Tab-separated table of C-alpha atoms and ligand atoms in Angstrom:
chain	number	residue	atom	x	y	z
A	1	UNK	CA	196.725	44.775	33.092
A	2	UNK	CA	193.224	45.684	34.351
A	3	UNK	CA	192.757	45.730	37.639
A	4	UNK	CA	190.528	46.704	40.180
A	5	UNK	CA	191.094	47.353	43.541
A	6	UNK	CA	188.571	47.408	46.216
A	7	UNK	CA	188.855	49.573	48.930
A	8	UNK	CA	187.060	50.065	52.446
A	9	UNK	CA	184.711	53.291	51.371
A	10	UNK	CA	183.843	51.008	47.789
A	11	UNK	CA	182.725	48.646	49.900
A	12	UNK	CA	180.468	50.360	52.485
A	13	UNK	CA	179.395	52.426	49.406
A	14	UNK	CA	178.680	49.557	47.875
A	15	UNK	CA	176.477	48.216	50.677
A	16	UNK	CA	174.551	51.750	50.991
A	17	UNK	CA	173.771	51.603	47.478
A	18	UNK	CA	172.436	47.990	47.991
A	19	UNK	CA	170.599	48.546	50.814
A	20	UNK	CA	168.676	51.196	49.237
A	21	UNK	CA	167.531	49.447	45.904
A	22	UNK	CA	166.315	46.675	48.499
A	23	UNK	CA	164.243	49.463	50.189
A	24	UNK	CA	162.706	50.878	47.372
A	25	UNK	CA	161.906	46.959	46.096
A	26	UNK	CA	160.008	46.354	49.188
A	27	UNK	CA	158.418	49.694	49.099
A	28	UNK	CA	157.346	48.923	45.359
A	29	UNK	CA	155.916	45.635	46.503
A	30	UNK	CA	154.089	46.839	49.368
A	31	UNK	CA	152.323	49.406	47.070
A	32	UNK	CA	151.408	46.533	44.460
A	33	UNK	CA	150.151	44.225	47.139
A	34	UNK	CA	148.308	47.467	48.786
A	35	UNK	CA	146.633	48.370	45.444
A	36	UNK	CA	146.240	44.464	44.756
A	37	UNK	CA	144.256	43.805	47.700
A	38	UNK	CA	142.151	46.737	47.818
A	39	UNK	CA	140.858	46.045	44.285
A	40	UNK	CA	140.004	42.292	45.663
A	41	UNK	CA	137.635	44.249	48.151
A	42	UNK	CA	136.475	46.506	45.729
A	43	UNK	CA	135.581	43.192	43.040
A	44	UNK	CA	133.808	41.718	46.056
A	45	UNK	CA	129.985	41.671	45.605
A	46	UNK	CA	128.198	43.659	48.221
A	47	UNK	CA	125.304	42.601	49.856
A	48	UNK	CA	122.124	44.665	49.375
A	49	UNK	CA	120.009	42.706	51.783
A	50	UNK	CA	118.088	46.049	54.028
A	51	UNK	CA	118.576	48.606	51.502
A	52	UNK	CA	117.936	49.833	47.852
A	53	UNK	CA	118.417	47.179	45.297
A	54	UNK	CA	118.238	44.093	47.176
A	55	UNK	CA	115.353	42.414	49.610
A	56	UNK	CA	114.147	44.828	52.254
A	57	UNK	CA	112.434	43.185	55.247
A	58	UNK	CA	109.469	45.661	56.339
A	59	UNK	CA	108.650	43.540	59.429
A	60	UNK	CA	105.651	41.938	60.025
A	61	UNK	CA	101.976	41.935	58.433
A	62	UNK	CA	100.256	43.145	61.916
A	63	UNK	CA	102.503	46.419	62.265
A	64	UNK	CA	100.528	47.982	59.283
A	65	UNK	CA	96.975	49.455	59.799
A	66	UNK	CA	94.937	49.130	57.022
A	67	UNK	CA	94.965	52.622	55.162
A	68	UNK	CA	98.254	53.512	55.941
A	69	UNK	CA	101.278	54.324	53.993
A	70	UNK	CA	105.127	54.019	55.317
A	71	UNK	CA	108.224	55.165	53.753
A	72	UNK	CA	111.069	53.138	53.766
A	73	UNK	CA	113.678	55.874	52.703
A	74	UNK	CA	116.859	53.125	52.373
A	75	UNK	CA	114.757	50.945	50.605
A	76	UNK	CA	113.624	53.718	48.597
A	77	UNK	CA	110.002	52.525	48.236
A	78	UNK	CA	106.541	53.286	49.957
A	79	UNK	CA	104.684	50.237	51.287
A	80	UNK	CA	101.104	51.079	51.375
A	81	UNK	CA	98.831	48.721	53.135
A	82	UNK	CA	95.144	49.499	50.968
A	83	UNK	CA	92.078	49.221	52.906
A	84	UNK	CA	90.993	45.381	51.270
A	85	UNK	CA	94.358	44.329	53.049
A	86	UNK	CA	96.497	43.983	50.097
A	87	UNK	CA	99.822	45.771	50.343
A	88	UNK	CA	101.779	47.611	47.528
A	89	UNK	CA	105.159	48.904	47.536
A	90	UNK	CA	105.770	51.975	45.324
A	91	UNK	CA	109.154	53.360	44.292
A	92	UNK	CA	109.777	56.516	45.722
A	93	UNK	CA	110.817	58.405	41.985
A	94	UNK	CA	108.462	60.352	39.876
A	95	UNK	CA	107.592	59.239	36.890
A	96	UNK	CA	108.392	62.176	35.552
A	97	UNK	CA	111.840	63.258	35.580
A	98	UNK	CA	112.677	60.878	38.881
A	99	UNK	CA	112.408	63.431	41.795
A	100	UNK	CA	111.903	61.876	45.201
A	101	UNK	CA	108.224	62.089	46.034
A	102	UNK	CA	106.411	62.601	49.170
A	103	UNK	CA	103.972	60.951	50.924
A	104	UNK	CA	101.143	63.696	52.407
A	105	UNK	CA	98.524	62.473	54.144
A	106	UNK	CA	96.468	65.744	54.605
A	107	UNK	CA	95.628	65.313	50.974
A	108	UNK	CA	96.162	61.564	51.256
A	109	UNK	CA	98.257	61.838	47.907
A	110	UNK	CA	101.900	61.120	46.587
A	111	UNK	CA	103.477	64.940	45.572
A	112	UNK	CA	106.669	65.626	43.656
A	113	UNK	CA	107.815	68.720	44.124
A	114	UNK	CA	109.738	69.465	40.975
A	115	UNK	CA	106.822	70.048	38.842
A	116	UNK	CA	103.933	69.404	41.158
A	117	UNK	CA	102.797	65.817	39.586
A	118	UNK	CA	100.379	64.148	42.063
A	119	UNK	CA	99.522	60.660	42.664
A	120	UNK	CA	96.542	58.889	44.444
A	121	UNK	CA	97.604	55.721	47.542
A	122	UNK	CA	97.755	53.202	44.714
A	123	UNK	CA	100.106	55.630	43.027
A	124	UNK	CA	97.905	56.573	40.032
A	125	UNK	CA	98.363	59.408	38.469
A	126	UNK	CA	96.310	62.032	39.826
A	127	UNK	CA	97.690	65.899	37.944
A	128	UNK	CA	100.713	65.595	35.063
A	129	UNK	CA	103.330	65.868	34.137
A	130	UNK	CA	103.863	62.491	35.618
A	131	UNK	CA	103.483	60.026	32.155
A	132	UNK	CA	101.875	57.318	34.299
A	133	UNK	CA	101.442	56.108	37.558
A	134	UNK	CA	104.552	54.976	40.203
A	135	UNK	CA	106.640	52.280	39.588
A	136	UNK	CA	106.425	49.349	41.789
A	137	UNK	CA	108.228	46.609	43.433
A	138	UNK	CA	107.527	42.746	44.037
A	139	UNK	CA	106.159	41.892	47.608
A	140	UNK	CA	106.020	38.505	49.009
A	141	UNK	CA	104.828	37.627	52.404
A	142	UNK	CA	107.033	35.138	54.687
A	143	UNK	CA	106.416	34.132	57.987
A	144	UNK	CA	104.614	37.071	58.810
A	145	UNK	CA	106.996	39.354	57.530
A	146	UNK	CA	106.679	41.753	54.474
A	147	UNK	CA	109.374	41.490	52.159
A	148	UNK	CA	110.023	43.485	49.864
A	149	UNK	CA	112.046	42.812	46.537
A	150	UNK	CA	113.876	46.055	45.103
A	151	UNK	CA	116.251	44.784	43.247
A	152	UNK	CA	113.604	44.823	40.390
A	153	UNK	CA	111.976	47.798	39.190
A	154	UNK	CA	108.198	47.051	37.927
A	155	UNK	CA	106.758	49.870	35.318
A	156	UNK	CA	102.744	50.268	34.932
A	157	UNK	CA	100.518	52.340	33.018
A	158	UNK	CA	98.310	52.441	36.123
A	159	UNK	CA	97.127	50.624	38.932
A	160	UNK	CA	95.160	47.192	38.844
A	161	UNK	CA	94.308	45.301	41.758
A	162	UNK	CA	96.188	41.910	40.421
A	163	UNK	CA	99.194	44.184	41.433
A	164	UNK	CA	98.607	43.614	45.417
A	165	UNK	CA	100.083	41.219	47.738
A	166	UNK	CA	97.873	39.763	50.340
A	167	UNK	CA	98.895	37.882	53.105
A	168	UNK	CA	98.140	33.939	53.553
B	1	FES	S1	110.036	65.105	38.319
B	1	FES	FE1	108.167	64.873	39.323
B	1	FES	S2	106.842	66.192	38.323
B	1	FES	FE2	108.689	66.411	37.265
């Protein structure tokens, strides 16, 4: 006859054992539901507005002399403001092999320093190896304000004035 007799220790062992694969259940979920939600953030789409890749307010018409040039480093661009008023927004990589270039005003010329490629306000290629001139970026004027679209990346051979943006 088979029998099987249950004792107090089976029992509490019994109840230990349970108690642990419960534990370790609940642990497992929490690290699904952990992993779960962070790859819900992750699949979230990020807003760009301000920086690189999406809109970039550069504030209003008024706060740019005529002349001038201003870097917009999280936007990544240049917005120069030409002397007939019309404004242009160049992307800050070279042409070249996409070094960051710099604005100098002494010399009132774009410089990469990588290879020493040079480029006039309007971005034109002034001393190779830059290929052609800097890349630019769609500008629309709203309510005053200079907006600046650089979430799409406009290549030229060279500048042509049909590529400003004048206000009103
Ligand atoms: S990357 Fe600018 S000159 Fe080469």
């Amino acid at each position: 006859m088979n029998k099987k007799t249950t004792t107090k220790n089976d029992t509490s062992e019994l109840n230990r054992r349970d108690f642990l694969k419960m534990g370790a259940s609940a642990l497992s979920l929490l690290a699904v539901l952990e992993v779960g939600g962070a790859s819900l953030l992750f699949m979230q789409p990020r807003s760009l507005e301000g920086e690189f890749g999406g809109t970039v307010n550069a504030g209003p018409v008024d706060s740019f002399p005529t002349s001038s040039v201003t870097h917009f480093p999280d936007g990544r661009f240049f917005l120069i403001h030409t002397e007939t008023g019309g404004f242009l927004a160049v992307y800050q990589r070279c042409t070249h092999l996409g070094c960051t270039v710099n604005w100098e005003p002494d010399q009132n010329r774009f410089f990469c320093p990588c290879h020493a490629s040079a480029f006039d306000i309007h971005g034109d290629v002034q001393n190779p190896p830059a290929p052609r001139a800097l890349d630019t970026f769609a500008i629309t004027v709203e309510e005053g304000q200079v907006i600046v679209n650089t979430g799409a990346i406009q290549t030229r051979d060279e500048f042509a004035p049909e590529q400003l943006a004048y206000a009103g």
